[in-house]
Amino acid sequence: MLGLDIMIFFKRLSLVPFFLSSLLSGNSAVAAVLHSTHTCTPTHTGFIMEIVTSLEDVRYEWVAPPVGAEYSVGSLVITDTVNGQSSQQQISLASKIDWVGPGSKLQSAAAPVNGAIGETLTYFGPSGTTHLTVSPVIDGLFAGLKFNADKPNMQDIYMGVLPAGTQTSAISVPYYSQAVNYLSSLNLFENSYFDPFDSRATTLSNSSAPETFYGPNESGTYNALADIWKVSVSNSIVNVMPYPEHPASPYMNSLAGRLFLDVPGGSFASIASELAILGDYGVNNCVATIGDWQDYGYDNALPAQYPASSALGGDAGMRDVSNAALANSCFFALHENYADYYPNFPGYTPAATMRKLDGTQMISWFNPVTGLTAFATKPALFIPFAQTQSPYIHNQYGTNSSFLDVNSSATPYWRTDRDPATVGSGMFAPYRDDSIALWAYERGVEGGPVFGEGKDHWFWSGLLDGVEAQFGAEATPITNGLTAPLFVDFDLTRIHPLQVNYGMGYYSRWLPGGATITTETQLDAYRMQEAVFGHAPYLTDALWDSVPRTLLEQNLLGQFASRNALQTPSSVSYLVNGAWTDASGAAKAGNFSVAQVSYPNGDNIFANSSTSTLTWNSLQIPQYGWAVKGNDYLAYTALVGGQATDYSQSSQAIYANARNQADILSDQTLATPEV
C-alpha cells in the first residue's frame, strides 16, 4: 500500500480570538457563516477554495495526483493567514485509497468539458477503466472535496490523517461525535469528516482518521463511491465545529420554557391523579411522556404497543391520563419504538429484519426482564409499522406529541442492511433517510412535536423537536455527569438553534453505575448544567411528581429556559487562571470548569463547577451554583448568609426557596395557620 501526503501550509503570526457571534435566526444554523466570503477558482492542476472572514483568510488548494499513482486522490495545500500577518509553516497529512481487488493506476486527470470547476481522474486496472470526479465544495467555514465514481470498485478513502510525531492534542467536545485536533506547533485547530448526509457508503469512521468505507452486501455486490469530505482549519476551535444543516424545529416557540416530566410508569389512575395535583399547584404548560404503558409491557413484542396495558388501567385509564395532561395545557406523548423488532411480535417474520454480511439477522436491544433480544427493523418498515400504531394512539388517547426511542440516539451510519433484496442494500442511507421520514410522519400524525432519545442527537437536530440531552457521544465519552466540562459552545451554537432539548439525559445515564439522583448536590449539578447548556428543565424517576421539585424546576429554571430557547449566544467565555478566555484558550488549558454565556437579549449566565466559591455580580456562587442577570430579571442558586438558596425574580413573579428540608419532605401537605 502506498501513502499519499496531503500538504497543509500555514501562514500566521499571532493568535487572534475569533467567535461566530452573530448567529442569525431563521431556518438554518448555517446562517451564522454569512459573515464569511468565499471563492473557487480553477488551476492547471486542480482548483483553489478560499474562505475569508474578518480575521482569517484560509486557502485550500487541491492538486490532482500524478499520472501512474495507484492509491492517490490528490493533495491539498492549506494556507491560513491570520489578521493579515504571515509566517510560514507546513505539515503533511497522510491519505490513501483502497481498491476492491487489484488496484488501478491513474491514466489521466482532466477538467470537465463543460467548463465546471473540478477534475475527472481516469484509472485503469484489471477491472477496466474507472472515472472518479473530484469537485470543490464550500460549506460555511469548511472546504470540501466531492467524490463520485462510475464503477463499484473503490473500497475506501482515508482523508486528513495527521502524521506521526505531529504535536497534536485531540480535544473532546461535549455532544460532538469526534475529537477536534489542536496542532500545538502551529497554534491552530483542524477538523475534517465525511458528510453522513451525502454518502452512499456502507459506513463512516471519524474516530482517528476520516474514512468512508464500501463493503459488499450478502451477494458480494458493491456500491459505487459517492461522498463529500469536509475540512476546516482555524485559530478558533469554534470555527472548526460543523453545523447540522437542517431546518429548525417548527415547535421551538411552543416548547420554550416548558418543564419536561418523564414518567417511567405506574398505574394510569395514579399518573392521572398526580398530574391533576401538579396542575392544582400551578405546574402547567409542561411536556409529559410515559414510558411503560404498552399492551405487552415496556420494550416487548415491538412494534406492537397499542392498546394501553389493561393491567395498568387500559384505554379508559390512559384517556384519564391524557385528560389530566391536556387540562394542564401540556404536551402529552407516549413512548413508541419502531427500530427494535422482537421475535414474540404477533406478526413476526424474519424478512422484516436487517441482515448482516453473513446473512444472519442483525441483533438489536436485549430486554433483561423478558430475556428476549430484539432484531433491527428494516428501515423501509419504520413507517408501515408506525401506521399500524401511531394513528390509533393519537385518536384513542388524544396525544398531541410523540416520543420515538432509539433513532435519534445513534449516528446516521449506525446500521446497514446487507440483504440483497433490500433497496439501498450495503448502504447506511436507508437507515438515515427512513429515520428522517419517520419523524416527519409522526409530526403529521400528532400535529405536534416529536421527541427522542439523546446521545448522538446532534446529527439530527431540527429533524425532530427535542431530546433528553444525554452525554456519551464524545470522542472521550462523558460517563459521570458530575464531572462534565462546561464546554458549551458546540451545543449552544450548533444544536440549540435547531431544537429544544431538555435535561442532561436520564438520571441513570448521567450518573455512573446506573444510579438515580438522590441528593441535593446531584440535583444542583444537573440543574446548573441544564441552565448553562441552554436545556429545558426535566424531572424523571421518583422526582417527576414531587410538588416541591416541580415547582422549583418550573419557577427557577423554566423562565430562563423560555428566555433563551430562541436565542443564540453572542459570546461564551471561560475562567482560566483568573482571567476570562474564549473556547480556544480554555481548550488549550484543558479547563472548562467555569463558564459565562451572554445572549442578545441581555441575559448573562455564570456557572461554576469548580470546587471554589466564586463571586459574580456580588453573588457568592458555590460549586454547582449558577446565576443569570438580565433586563428586569435575576435568577440564581447561590449562597445567602452562607446557605444555598434558589431565587428568581422578574416583572411577572418572584420565587424564593430557602431549602427548608422539612418543607420538601412534607410533599403534598398543606400549610395551615397555627397559634
mmCIF file of N, CA, C and O in Angstrom, residues 12 30 42 81 90 120 130 144 180 199 209 312 328 336 340 356 376 477 486 518 545-546 562 573 606 615 640 666:
data_model
loop_
_atom_site.group_PDB
_atom_site.id
_atom_site.type_symbol
_atom_site.label_atom_id
_atom_site.label_comp_id
_atom_site.label_asym_id
_atom_site.label_seq_id
_atom_site.Cartn_x
_atom_site.Cartn_y
_atom_site.Cartn_z
ATOM 1 N N ARG A 12 0.847 32.349 9.619
ATOM 2 C CA ARG A 12 0.266 33.011 10.770
ATOM 3 C C ARG A 12 1.377 33.653 11.591
ATOM 4 O O ARG A 12 2.537 33.247 11.549
ATOM 5 N N VAL A 30 -26.755 27.448 9.680
ATOM 6 C CA VAL A 30 -25.667 27.789 8.769
ATOM 7 C C VAL A 30 -25.666 29.281 8.453
ATOM 8 O O VAL A 30 -24.693 29.830 7.947
ATOM 9 N N PRO A 42 -10.302 27.654 -10.750
ATOM 10 C CA PRO A 42 -9.547 26.512 -11.285
ATOM 11 C C PRO A 42 -8.065 26.858 -11.428
ATOM 12 O O PRO A 42 -7.688 28.017 -11.553
ATOM 13 N N THR A 81 -3.921 32.578 6.752
ATOM 14 C CA THR A 81 -3.380 33.899 7.073
ATOM 15 C C THR A 81 -4.265 34.517 8.140
ATOM 16 O O THR A 81 -5.460 34.730 7.926
ATOM 17 N N GLN A 90 4.576 24.299 7.673
ATOM 18 C CA GLN A 90 3.845 23.337 6.878
ATOM 19 C C GLN A 90 3.749 22.001 7.600
ATOM 20 O O GLN A 90 4.537 21.710 8.508
ATOM 21 N N THR A 120 -11.683 15.132 -13.524
ATOM 22 C CA THR A 120 -12.053 13.730 -13.671
ATOM 23 C C THR A 120 -10.776 12.907 -13.717
ATOM 24 O O THR A 120 -9.938 13.092 -14.611
ATOM 25 N N THR A 130 -11.982 3.196 -14.681
ATOM 26 C CA THR A 130 -12.816 3.808 -13.650
ATOM 27 C C THR A 130 -12.601 5.310 -13.672
ATOM 28 O O THR A 130 -11.461 5.779 -13.710
ATOM 29 N N GLY A 144 -14.356 21.484 0.985
ATOM 30 C CA GLY A 144 -14.565 20.059 0.830
ATOM 31 C C GLY A 144 -14.264 19.555 -0.560
ATOM 32 O O GLY A 144 -14.112 20.327 -1.518
ATOM 33 N N VAL A 180 -11.645 17.208 18.022
ATOM 34 C CA VAL A 180 -11.058 18.292 17.240
ATOM 35 C C VAL A 180 -9.556 18.278 17.506
ATOM 36 O O VAL A 180 -9.123 18.109 18.650
ATOM 37 N N SER A 199 -23.834 10.627 1.285
ATOM 38 C CA SER A 199 -22.952 9.471 1.164
ATOM 39 C C SER A 199 -23.740 8.237 0.764
ATOM 40 O O SER A 199 -24.886 8.053 1.180
ATOM 41 N N ALA A 209 -8.977 8.767 11.873
ATOM 42 C CA ALA A 209 -8.798 9.390 10.565
ATOM 43 C C ALA A 209 -10.095 9.222 9.786
ATOM 44 O O ALA A 209 -10.634 8.117 9.726
ATOM 45 N N LEU A 312 -52.482 -1.920 33.790
ATOM 46 C CA LEU A 312 -52.209 -0.581 34.334
ATOM 47 C C LEU A 312 -53.424 0.335 34.286
ATOM 48 O O LEU A 312 -53.374 1.451 34.814
ATOM 49 N N ASN A 328 -53.878 20.604 31.908
ATOM 50 C CA ASN A 328 -52.774 21.453 32.360
ATOM 51 C C ASN A 328 -52.071 22.158 31.205
ATOM 52 O O ASN A 328 -50.989 22.720 31.395
ATOM 53 N N GLU A 336 -42.885 5.322 21.797
ATOM 54 C CA GLU A 336 -43.063 4.388 20.690
ATOM 55 C C GLU A 336 -41.680 3.991 20.184
ATOM 56 O O GLU A 336 -40.723 4.754 20.302
ATOM 57 N N ASP A 340 -36.687 -1.430 16.997
ATOM 58 C CA ASP A 340 -36.485 -2.767 17.549
ATOM 59 C C ASP A 340 -37.648 -3.679 17.162
ATOM 60 O O ASP A 340 -38.818 -3.270 17.207
ATOM 61 N N LYS A 356 -26.946 -9.046 8.350
ATOM 62 C CA LYS A 356 -25.508 -8.821 8.356
ATOM 63 C C LYS A 356 -24.896 -9.434 7.103
ATOM 64 O O LYS A 356 -25.576 -10.074 6.303
ATOM 65 N N ALA A 376 -32.948 -5.824 14.516
ATOM 66 C CA ALA A 376 -33.039 -4.483 13.924
ATOM 67 C C ALA A 376 -34.075 -4.483 12.810
ATOM 68 O O ALA A 376 -33.994 -5.282 11.878
ATOM 69 N N PRO A 477 -16.025 9.733 25.892
ATOM 70 C CA PRO A 477 -17.399 9.854 26.404
ATOM 71 C C PRO A 477 -17.450 10.325 27.855
ATOM 72 O O PRO A 477 -16.657 9.883 28.703
ATOM 73 N N LEU A 486 -17.879 22.168 31.343
ATOM 74 C CA LEU A 486 -18.899 23.124 30.898
ATOM 75 C C LEU A 486 -18.486 23.733 29.557
ATOM 76 O O LEU A 486 -18.527 24.954 29.367
ATOM 77 N N THR A 518 -30.362 11.321 43.949
ATOM 78 C CA THR A 518 -30.944 11.222 45.291
ATOM 79 C C THR A 518 -30.514 12.353 46.217
ATOM 80 O O THR A 518 -31.056 12.475 47.318
ATOM 81 N N ASP A 545 -43.189 13.613 40.066
ATOM 82 C CA ASP A 545 -44.477 14.029 40.624
ATOM 83 C C ASP A 545 -44.337 14.718 41.968
ATOM 84 O O ASP A 545 -45.324 14.922 42.680
ATOM 85 N N SER A 546 -43.105 15.096 42.343
ATOM 86 C CA SER A 546 -42.895 15.814 43.596
ATOM 87 C C SER A 546 -43.281 17.280 43.412
ATOM 88 O O SER A 546 -42.715 17.980 42.563
ATOM 89 N N SER A 562 -37.265 29.699 28.924
ATOM 90 C CA SER A 562 -38.161 30.387 27.992
ATOM 91 C C SER A 562 -37.473 31.576 27.345
ATOM 92 O O SER A 562 -37.639 31.843 26.149
ATOM 93 N N SER A 573 -17.462 32.597 27.307
ATOM 94 C CA SER A 573 -16.106 32.720 27.843
ATOM 95 C C SER A 573 -15.940 31.803 29.048
ATOM 96 O O SER A 573 -16.914 31.362 29.655
ATOM 97 N N PHE A 606 -23.738 32.813 34.558
ATOM 98 C CA PHE A 606 -22.462 32.391 35.117
ATOM 99 C C PHE A 606 -22.688 31.030 35.763
ATOM 100 O O PHE A 606 -23.643 30.849 36.535
ATOM 101 N N THR A 615 -17.191 34.789 43.317
ATOM 102 C CA THR A 615 -18.067 35.961 43.381
ATOM 103 C C THR A 615 -18.380 36.446 41.976
ATOM 104 O O THR A 615 -17.475 36.623 41.149
ATOM 105 N N VAL A 640 -26.613 32.553 50.343
ATOM 106 C CA VAL A 640 -27.163 33.723 51.025
ATOM 107 C C VAL A 640 -27.024 33.465 52.517
ATOM 108 O O VAL A 640 -27.622 32.519 53.044
ATOM 109 N N SER A 666 -42.299 17.334 53.374
ATOM 110 C CA SER A 666 -43.749 17.353 53.614
ATOM 111 C C SER A 666 -44.491 17.514 52.303
ATOM 112 O O SER A 666 -45.454 18.263 52.202
#
